[in-house]
Amino acid sequence: MHRLTRDHIVYSLDKAHPPVLTIDPGETVCLETYDARTGTIQSDADLLDHPHPKGANPATGPIFVRGAAPGDSLAVTILKIDLADRGFLAIKKGVGLLAHRADRYATKMIAIRDGIAHFNDRIRFPVRPMIGVIGTAPAGAGLHTGHPGPHGGNMDNNEIKVGARVHLPVAVPGALLGIGDVHASMGDGEISMIGFEICAEVTARVDLLRGETIPRPWIETADGRWVTTGDDPDPEAAMRIACDEMVTLLQRRFGLSFEDAYMLVTARGDLTICQACQPGSFPVTTRVSFDPTCVT
Amino acid sequence: MHRLTRDHIVYSLDKAHPPVLTIDPGETVCLETYDARTGTIQSDADLLDHPHPKGANPATGPIFVRGAAPGDSLAVTILKIDLADRGFLAIKKGVGLLAHRADRYATKMIAIRDGIAHFNDRIRFPVRPMIGVIGTAPAGAGLHTGHPGPHGGNMDNNEIKVGARVHLPVAVPGALLGIGDVHASMGDGEISMIGFEICAEVTARVDLLRGETIPRPWIETADGRWVTTGDDPDPEAAMRIACDEMVTLLQRRFGLSFEDAYMLVTARGDLTICQACQPGSFPVTTRVSFDPTCVT
């Protein structure tokens, strides 16, 4: 099994970054990931009142997958997410869906013991680890790891957790995979902009699907559902993309008419907000979940 | 137990409608509900290419709850939803989140046997019954049963199902409760605008919470979660309302600071789209789900 330490991080998914690891398709990697502020938040006094010098959300990588070529896709199966023993939640003044009420900065370091997060003496909850950033390098200009897009990136999608098989487009030779921004817990919507940010180790198997061209990421879940994704600064457009992807996936996989697929997704597909911390100015991310076992 | 047949329907929640039934707080009612097109769709040839003469989504009622007064709230526990043995899905030309691809009308009658919907020879799925319309009469002008609002109405919220306890504001004497628009299945988002529409019988217990003033509906689920709701033609505003409601609910119930409640909802509250069939021109409905057992 390959291993990458968190010394090897990037702040963009970019074909210009030289790979720090080369693997064969089907191999497993263990990646140390940094929290979204690269370890700079260590106490409740460390407020998010200044930009990180290199930007937020570093991804560990990039990983070159031998033989991966534009038009292929990767299928990254998340085998394990080991969390550090503490992370943080935070509020940024004037930021998030409730920006109008967020009149000051606040940071809270949170310890995790035996899978339980200790928010304070009164509040404890089980963690639900997920991966915020996973993606490949786009064909054109690099994209900051804070941003989502057709290459993946900062999707903040709660379905990207242990057991998930994440399909990612390959746009450049070797794919140049990066993974980071693990959350110990993040509600759908990530409404304040800052999830329960934490360092972690992610173990994943990377398969190559030759010739399987996909326009953007989608996910097979451990319980057999399919999940399509969308992103756009306009929430309506972000929702439309994920829905269109699911309807198109059902048409292609099952040979359904548009009308049948549209009716089916209306009746059985669940549209959810992944991240909506700054609609309008920052891409909203969305997903649609559908259980395909209803079609034979 | 009281019973109301589906002869007693209204197309608006309106204090001007005379009550068709009066009950005491704590009593149980069984309401026959019509499908969203009042039974006018009976074959695949019945297209939704004309407006229903009285509008869509009739609610059975209104029910006068003795003693209910403005400033109180109702808590309606859904005990049972019995579905008719068939309903319909449909596409309206140029309507829904995928309006750009919906180039023709289509209707599909769907039979239900032993809880399984038979979409066609290849596609079958279990039903998941929920209530689309539930609300009280607003203090001011009546609102069409197609519309959601602070009074409830057409929330299309998948959490309003058997076991849920739905809290509704009381704005007029007697509350004037109406329930209708059951769906045999509706994906979150109801993306084409037409869920799996069906006639049903809804059995519910109606409790009165005297002096418990609430700004808009919220729900206690059978598994102990709290669910707040939002609606607005602007998706961002609709999301903001449901999030603000949840943060405020946690502050009020647990005495949390705004910052702690905002962090908690970010970490653990799941924001979901209930209905987004025509963002911008028609209210989007949203919800936030939170498990309060993490607070002691």
XYZ file of C-alpha atoms in Angstrom:
592
model
C 0.000 0.000 0.000
C 1.250 3.456 -0.909
C 1.397 6.199 1.665
C 1.525 9.974 1.312
C 2.278 12.221 4.272
C 0.634 15.595 4.681
C 3.833 17.303 3.618
C 2.554 16.710 0.099
C -0.314 19.108 -0.337
C -1.604 21.426 -3.043
C -4.009 24.356 -2.906
C -5.268 23.784 -6.427
C -6.048 20.865 -8.674
C -3.841 21.769 -11.600
C -2.102 19.852 -14.361
C 0.969 22.037 -13.687
C 1.569 20.398 -10.294
C 4.153 17.609 -10.558
C 2.804 14.314 -9.166
C 4.129 13.297 -5.756
C 3.168 9.633 -6.163
C 2.594 7.320 -9.136
C 0.371 4.263 -8.763
C -1.039 1.499 -10.922
C -4.804 1.213 -11.371
C -6.319 -0.973 -8.649
C -3.760 0.008 -6.041
C -4.577 1.321 -2.586
C -3.251 4.531 -1.093
C -3.247 5.925 2.415
C -3.203 9.725 2.418
C -2.626 11.944 5.403
C -4.858 14.971 4.958
C -4.656 18.377 6.604
C -7.643 20.177 8.051
C -9.105 23.032 6.012
C -6.723 25.571 7.595
C -3.544 23.474 7.286
C -3.184 22.950 11.014
C -3.045 26.632 11.912
C -6.072 26.522 14.244
C -4.969 25.111 17.587
C -7.071 26.887 20.231
C -10.369 28.706 20.696
C -8.357 31.931 20.459
C -7.356 31.150 16.853
C -10.111 32.941 14.981
C -10.744 32.693 11.248
C -10.480 36.473 10.995
C -7.625 36.437 8.488
C -7.196 34.590 5.210
C -4.875 31.612 5.266
C -1.694 32.640 3.417
C -2.142 29.928 0.775
C -5.909 29.655 0.863
C -8.020 26.980 2.506
C -8.773 23.291 1.932
C -5.438 21.741 0.917
C -5.578 18.408 -0.903
C -2.955 15.709 -0.486
C -1.447 14.762 -3.833
C -1.484 14.929 -6.753
C -1.353 11.216 -7.558
C -0.524 10.093 -11.088
C -2.487 6.982 -12.105
C -0.533 5.041 -14.721
C -2.382 4.719 -18.011
C -5.188 7.160 -17.124
C -5.959 9.315 -20.147
C -8.480 12.005 -21.001
C -11.878 10.382 -21.596
C -11.341 7.714 -18.916
C -12.681 7.969 -15.419
C -11.366 7.013 -11.995
C -13.429 5.052 -9.482
C -12.088 5.855 -6.028
C -13.420 3.556 -3.309
C -13.151 5.043 0.183
C -11.993 2.205 2.431
C -11.220 4.000 5.664
C -11.209 7.474 7.227
C -9.230 7.746 10.458
C -9.791 11.033 12.238
C -7.302 12.938 14.378
C -8.329 13.199 18.017
C -9.460 16.789 17.751
C -10.681 19.329 15.230
C -12.586 22.602 15.206
C -15.828 24.330 14.397
C -15.894 28.070 13.789
C -17.996 31.076 12.879
C -16.782 33.830 10.582
C -18.314 37.236 11.138
C -20.877 38.051 8.455
C -20.478 34.709 6.696
C -22.786 31.782 5.905
C -26.498 31.362 5.300
C -27.140 33.214 8.579
C -24.580 35.952 7.796
C -27.077 38.558 9.042
C -26.860 37.100 12.555
C -23.137 36.226 12.630
C -21.838 39.391 14.276
C -18.556 38.017 15.630
C -15.852 35.424 15.054
C -15.782 32.295 17.210
C -13.714 29.101 17.227
C -14.295 25.945 19.225
C -11.730 23.139 19.440
C -13.521 19.811 19.826
C -12.000 16.590 21.135
C -13.085 13.186 19.839
C -12.943 10.131 22.101
C -14.147 6.704 20.939
C -15.962 8.255 18.007
C -17.850 10.779 20.150
C -17.289 14.507 19.659
C -17.274 16.503 22.900
C -18.647 19.911 21.920
C -18.990 20.996 25.553
C -20.187 19.573 28.863
C -23.780 19.428 27.668
C -23.338 18.518 24.015
C -21.857 15.313 22.588
C -22.472 13.574 19.304
C -21.105 10.686 17.246
C -18.818 11.685 14.380
C -19.812 11.021 10.785
C -16.596 11.348 8.793
C -16.746 12.478 5.175
C -14.388 13.881 2.549
C -14.884 17.508 1.454
C -12.357 17.700 -1.395
C -11.723 14.975 -3.960
C -10.934 15.606 -7.586
C -8.707 15.393 -10.609
C -6.865 18.120 -12.487
C -9.027 19.934 -15.041
C -7.927 20.143 -18.691
C -7.614 23.918 -18.597
C -6.523 26.252 -15.845
C -6.081 24.861 -12.359
C -8.861 25.331 -9.825
C -8.378 26.257 -6.185
C -9.157 23.418 -3.768
C -11.822 25.635 -2.228
C -13.858 25.324 -5.426
C -16.090 22.565 -6.743
C -16.533 21.880 -10.442
C -16.914 19.180 -13.079
C -13.500 17.888 -11.956
C -14.806 17.312 -8.414
C -12.920 19.462 -5.941
C -14.661 20.950 -2.914
C -17.970 19.137 -3.319
C -18.659 18.849 0.431
C -20.860 15.860 -0.320
C -21.886 13.747 2.672
C -22.149 10.682 0.427
C -18.353 10.695 0.038
C -17.674 8.540 3.068
C -16.460 5.034 3.857
C -17.887 2.536 1.387
C -18.570 5.047 -1.363
C -17.196 4.567 -4.886
C -16.549 8.017 -6.303
C -16.406 8.330 -10.087
C -14.254 11.218 -11.311
C -13.568 12.376 -14.873
C -9.988 12.115 -16.157
C -9.063 15.260 -18.086
C -5.254 15.046 -18.172
C -2.745 12.179 -18.439
C -2.437 10.374 -15.096
C -5.620 12.064 -13.777
C -3.688 13.844 -10.964
C -5.941 12.903 -8.069
C -6.045 14.957 -4.865
C -7.985 14.350 -1.629
C -8.375 16.547 1.447
C -10.675 18.603 3.691
C -12.071 15.762 5.774
C -14.899 16.667 8.142
C -15.556 14.795 11.366
C -19.164 15.874 10.812
C -20.843 18.256 8.404
C -24.554 18.806 8.100
C -25.951 18.913 4.582
C -25.674 22.563 3.565
C -22.566 23.311 5.683
C -24.469 26.464 6.486
C -21.829 28.511 8.342
C -19.164 27.604 5.713
C -16.970 25.792 8.292
C -17.656 22.086 8.921
C -16.112 20.137 11.783
C -12.626 20.511 10.245
C -10.004 17.931 11.108
C -6.797 16.203 10.040
C -7.265 12.593 8.945
C -5.901 9.586 7.137
C -7.892 8.457 4.129
C -7.393 4.979 2.695
C -8.756 4.481 -0.812
C -8.475 2.107 -3.748
C -8.103 3.813 -7.115
C -9.512 1.986 -10.126
C -9.300 3.140 -13.711
C -12.338 2.805 -15.967
C -10.884 3.043 -19.453
C -13.058 4.779 -22.027
C -15.798 5.510 -19.476
C -16.257 9.206 -20.154
C -18.335 11.141 -17.626
C -19.157 14.848 -17.585
C -18.825 15.231 -13.832
C -18.510 13.210 -10.601
C -21.063 10.676 -9.441
C -21.073 8.180 -6.609
C -22.120 4.617 -5.952
C -22.980 4.235 -2.265
C -22.296 1.221 -0.055
C -26.041 0.537 0.114
C -26.418 0.488 -3.674
C -27.742 3.963 -4.453
C -26.509 6.188 -7.250
C -25.755 9.819 -6.449
C -25.235 12.528 -9.070
C -23.765 15.938 -8.333
C -24.217 19.557 -9.340
C -22.566 22.887 -8.628
C -23.227 26.474 -9.598
C -23.340 29.826 -7.808
C -27.056 29.932 -8.683
C -28.852 27.398 -6.438
C -31.453 26.651 -9.112
C -28.772 25.859 -11.690
C -26.886 23.711 -9.160
C -30.063 21.726 -8.491
C -30.855 21.432 -12.193
C -27.413 20.004 -13.010
C -27.637 17.177 -10.460
C -31.204 16.334 -11.574
C -30.293 16.402 -15.253
C -27.327 14.121 -14.531
C -29.534 11.579 -12.756
C -32.228 11.585 -15.447
C -29.520 11.179 -18.115
C -27.811 8.389 -16.137
C -31.082 6.449 -15.892
C -31.769 6.947 -19.590
C -28.288 5.729 -20.554
C -28.069 2.794 -18.160
C -31.601 1.502 -18.590
C -32.655 2.829 -21.997
C -35.554 4.765 -20.492
C -37.406 7.555 -22.289
C -36.827 11.055 -20.965
C -40.411 11.128 -19.702
C -40.114 7.859 -17.771
C -36.773 8.885 -16.268
C -38.082 12.345 -15.315
C -41.157 10.826 -13.662
C -39.044 8.240 -11.832
C -36.609 10.788 -10.445
C -39.542 12.987 -9.394
C -41.107 10.051 -7.566
C -37.988 8.476 -6.085
C -34.904 10.680 -6.479
C -33.937 12.761 -3.461
C -32.487 16.189 -4.219
C -30.337 17.549 -1.391
C -28.143 20.548 -0.741
C -24.527 19.573 -0.051
C -23.169 23.059 0.600
C -24.988 26.380 0.485
C -22.875 28.683 2.620
C -22.819 31.613 0.170
C -25.338 31.142 -2.657
C -24.885 33.610 -5.473
C -21.254 34.469 -4.838
C -19.874 30.966 -4.256
C -20.906 27.691 -5.919
C -23.724 25.837 -4.196
C -23.201 22.054 -4.404
C -26.057 19.587 -4.705
C -26.780 15.922 -5.162
C -29.580 13.608 -6.229
C -29.762 10.125 -4.695
C -31.634 7.319 -6.448
C -31.977 3.616 -5.693
C -31.645 1.912 -9.103
C -32.725 -1.518 -7.875
C -36.305 -0.588 -8.773
C -35.391 -1.109 -12.449
C -34.790 -4.643 -13.765
C -63.336 8.760 15.798
C -64.536 11.485 13.463
C -64.664 10.916 9.725
C -64.752 13.341 6.815
C -65.475 12.158 3.299
C -63.813 13.710 0.295
C -67.001 15.591 -0.538
C -65.688 18.148 1.952
C -62.799 19.829 0.233
C -61.488 23.348 -0.139
C -59.034 24.871 -2.609
C -57.759 27.417 -0.162
C -57.004 27.646 3.530
C -59.188 30.582 4.409
C -60.942 31.787 7.541
C -63.980 32.509 5.336
C -64.635 28.793 4.780
C -67.238 27.457 7.217
C -65.930 24.443 9.158
C -67.274 21.055 8.067
C -66.374 19.327 11.325
C -65.795 20.465 14.910
C -63.615 18.408 17.235
C -62.206 18.635 20.736
C -58.444 18.815 21.261
C -56.956 15.303 21.510
C -59.525 13.720 19.219
C -58.710 11.591 16.199
C -60.022 12.190 12.702
C -60.006 10.081 9.563
C -60.011 12.233 6.436
C -60.585 11.008 2.906
C -58.318 13.065 0.679
C -58.496 13.627 -3.054
C -55.503 13.420 -5.338
C -54.004 16.711 -6.533
C -56.358 16.856 -9.543
C -59.554 15.961 -7.639
C -59.924 12.577 -9.307
C -60.054 13.918 -12.877
C -57.035 11.898 -14.073
C -58.177 8.352 -14.811
C -56.067 7.149 -17.743
C -52.753 7.761 -19.496
C -54.737 9.806 -22.032
C -55.735 12.341 -19.358
C -52.964 14.870 -19.766
C -52.304 17.807 -17.455
C -52.537 20.163 -20.443
C -55.369 22.237 -19.010
C -55.793 23.915 -15.644
C -58.141 22.206 -13.246
C -61.305 24.348 -13.065
C -60.865 24.990 -9.335
C -57.100 24.707 -9.110
C -55.030 21.849 -7.814
C -54.317 20.211 -4.440
C -57.655 20.219 -2.621
C -57.539 19.838 1.157
C -60.188 18.009 3.122
C -61.667 20.246 5.794
C -61.640 22.735 7.308
C -61.823 21.324 10.819
C -62.654 23.611 13.737
C -60.701 22.681 16.885
C -62.650 23.763 19.971
C -60.783 26.279 22.072
C -57.972 26.897 19.582
C -57.156 30.602 19.521
C -54.612 32.810 17.797
C -51.224 32.324 19.489
C -51.794 28.621 20.165
C -50.459 25.860 17.986
C -51.812 22.515 16.841
C -49.778 19.323 17.053
C -51.131 16.929 14.438
C -49.832 13.367 14.805
C -50.114 11.332 11.616
C -51.310 7.872 12.685
C -52.085 6.231 9.362
C -52.059 6.905 5.624
C -54.057 4.391 3.580
C -53.472 4.797 -0.149
C -55.950 4.109 -2.952
C -54.941 1.238 -5.210
C -53.756 3.482 -8.003
C -52.513 6.984 -8.675
C -50.572 8.825 -11.353
C -47.302 10.438 -12.289
C -47.194 13.046 -15.047
C -45.067 15.474 -16.997
C -46.243 18.933 -17.977
C -44.679 20.380 -21.106
C -42.093 23.015 -20.248
C -42.512 22.603 -16.492
C -40.238 21.570 -13.629
C -36.526 21.794 -12.916
C -35.897 20.123 -16.297
C -38.403 22.338 -18.128
C -35.901 22.741 -20.973
C -36.156 19.025 -21.771
C -39.873 18.512 -21.083
C -41.166 18.950 -24.627
C -44.459 17.091 -24.280
C -47.174 16.142 -21.837
C -47.283 12.598 -20.468
C -49.382 10.814 -17.847
C -48.844 7.375 -16.356
C -51.428 5.650 -14.179
C -49.674 3.425 -11.652
C -51.249 0.534 -9.740
C -50.199 -0.322 -6.186
C -50.373 -3.904 -4.940
C -49.198 -4.892 -1.446
C -47.348 -1.616 -1.066
C -45.449 -1.981 -4.348
C -45.978 0.531 -7.168
C -45.996 -1.027 -10.648
C -44.586 1.699 -12.896
C -44.245 -0.692 -15.833
C -43.079 -4.256 -16.515
C -39.470 -3.382 -15.678
C -39.901 -0.860 -12.875
C -41.429 -1.490 -9.447
C -40.802 0.230 -6.155
C -42.189 0.332 -2.615
C -44.443 3.272 -1.823
C -43.426 5.865 0.768
C -46.646 7.730 1.589
C -46.466 11.359 2.699
C -48.798 14.338 2.999
C -48.260 17.267 0.616
C -50.774 19.769 2.053
C -51.422 20.361 5.748
C -52.176 23.720 7.256
C -54.387 26.103 9.132
C -56.206 29.224 7.938
C -54.020 32.343 7.909
C -55.098 35.479 9.782
C -55.362 37.535 6.602
C -56.469 36.599 3.107
C -56.929 32.913 2.290
C -54.138 31.076 0.505
C -54.626 28.611 -2.312
C -53.902 25.006 -1.330
C -51.223 24.957 -4.029
C -49.163 27.407 -1.954
C -46.956 26.901 1.088
C -46.484 29.567 3.735
C -46.137 30.216 7.456
C -49.577 28.602 7.859
C -48.286 25.343 6.340
C -50.161 24.522 3.171
C -48.417 22.838 0.249
C -45.129 22.129 1.993
C -44.472 18.846 0.117
C -42.297 17.763 3.024
C -41.305 14.089 3.089
C -41.054 14.198 6.875
C -44.845 14.575 7.072
C -45.563 10.874 7.140
C -46.820 8.247 9.579
C -45.404 8.881 13.051
C -44.685 12.566 12.515
C -46.053 15.196 14.896
C -46.653 18.326 12.835
C -46.775 21.629 14.717
C -48.889 24.293 13.007
C -49.558 27.891 14.060
C -53.125 28.828 14.975
C -54.002 32.204 13.473
C -57.812 32.198 13.672
C -60.352 30.843 16.181
C -60.697 27.062 15.761
C -57.498 26.886 13.652
C -59.429 25.602 10.588
C -57.205 22.647 9.735
C -57.088 21.157 6.236
C -55.176 18.122 4.933
C -54.766 16.819 1.373
C -52.464 16.096 -1.563
C -51.110 12.761 -0.387
C -48.285 11.299 -2.466
C -47.654 7.554 -2.722
C -44.036 8.590 -3.275
C -42.321 11.902 -3.880
C -38.601 12.432 -4.148
C -37.201 15.393 -2.233
C -37.421 18.278 -4.691
C -40.536 16.985 -6.524
C -38.599 18.080 -9.560
C -41.233 17.724 -12.310
C -43.887 19.416 -10.088
C -46.103 16.299 -10.060
C -45.472 13.675 -7.357
C -47.061 10.226 -7.366
C -50.520 11.742 -6.839
C -53.182 9.595 -5.201
C -56.400 9.549 -3.196
C -55.946 8.411 0.399
C -57.355 8.211 3.899
C -55.365 10.034 6.537
C -55.888 9.268 10.223
C -54.499 11.876 12.600
C -54.793 12.963 16.218
C -55.152 16.700 16.708
C -53.738 18.143 19.927
C -53.912 21.763 21.002
C -50.871 23.416 22.567
C -52.312 26.442 24.330
C -50.095 29.515 24.355
C -47.363 27.801 22.328
C -46.862 30.449 19.672
C -44.773 29.432 16.662
C -43.923 31.474 13.567
C -44.228 28.570 11.135
C -44.617 24.783 10.985
C -42.095 22.374 12.437
C -42.136 18.633 12.902
C -41.115 16.062 15.490
C -40.287 12.800 13.716
C -41.004 9.283 14.944
C -37.265 8.722 15.432
C -36.878 11.811 17.621
C -35.507 14.403 15.194
C -36.715 17.976 14.937
C -37.435 19.385 11.484
C -37.908 23.069 10.730
C -39.355 24.395 7.483
C -38.857 27.261 5.059
C -40.482 28.567 1.901
C -39.769 31.381 -0.500
C -39.635 31.791 -4.282
C -35.903 32.534 -3.863
C -34.147 29.244 -3.017
C -31.540 31.002 -0.874
C -34.219 32.712 1.207
C -36.133 29.432 1.534
C -32.985 27.739 2.825
C -32.171 30.612 5.152
C -35.619 30.527 6.774
C -35.441 26.809 7.679
C -31.875 27.223 9.034
C -32.771 30.312 11.037
C -35.758 28.475 12.495
C -33.580 25.544 13.608
C -30.898 27.741 15.143
C -33.589 29.741 16.962
C -35.342 26.546 18.133
C -32.088 25.225 19.623
C -31.382 28.553 21.300
C -34.858 28.686 22.814
C -35.133 25.059 23.914
C -31.590 24.656 25.230
C -30.520 28.206 26.064
C -27.594 28.018 23.632
C -25.717 31.063 22.367
C -26.250 31.948 18.709
C -22.666 30.900 17.970
C -23.017 27.467 19.564
C -26.355 26.839 17.848
C -25.026 27.988 14.451
C -21.962 25.725 14.797
C -24.114 22.788 15.892
C -26.540 23.106 12.995
C -23.597 23.444 10.606
C -22.067 20.260 12.014
C -25.212 18.178 12.442
C -28.261 19.784 10.824
C -29.232 18.478 7.405
C -30.643 21.049 4.992
C -32.801 19.495 2.282
C -34.945 20.679 -0.569
C -38.574 19.605 -0.174
C -39.915 21.053 -3.427
C -38.058 22.998 -6.106
C -40.164 22.540 -9.210
C -40.165 26.212 -10.251
C -37.652 28.254 -8.258
C -38.056 31.991 -8.713
C -41.681 31.970 -9.802
C -43.094 29.536 -7.245
C -42.108 29.045 -3.589
C -39.315 26.554 -3.017
C -39.877 24.605 0.208
C -37.033 23.435 2.436
C -36.364 21.741 5.722
C -33.572 21.281 8.246
C -33.416 18.059 10.263
C -31.574 17.902 13.575
C -31.272 15.183 16.216
C -31.593 17.037 19.552
C -30.553 14.077 21.689
C -26.946 15.296 21.449
C -27.856 18.054 23.950
C -28.489 17.191 27.596
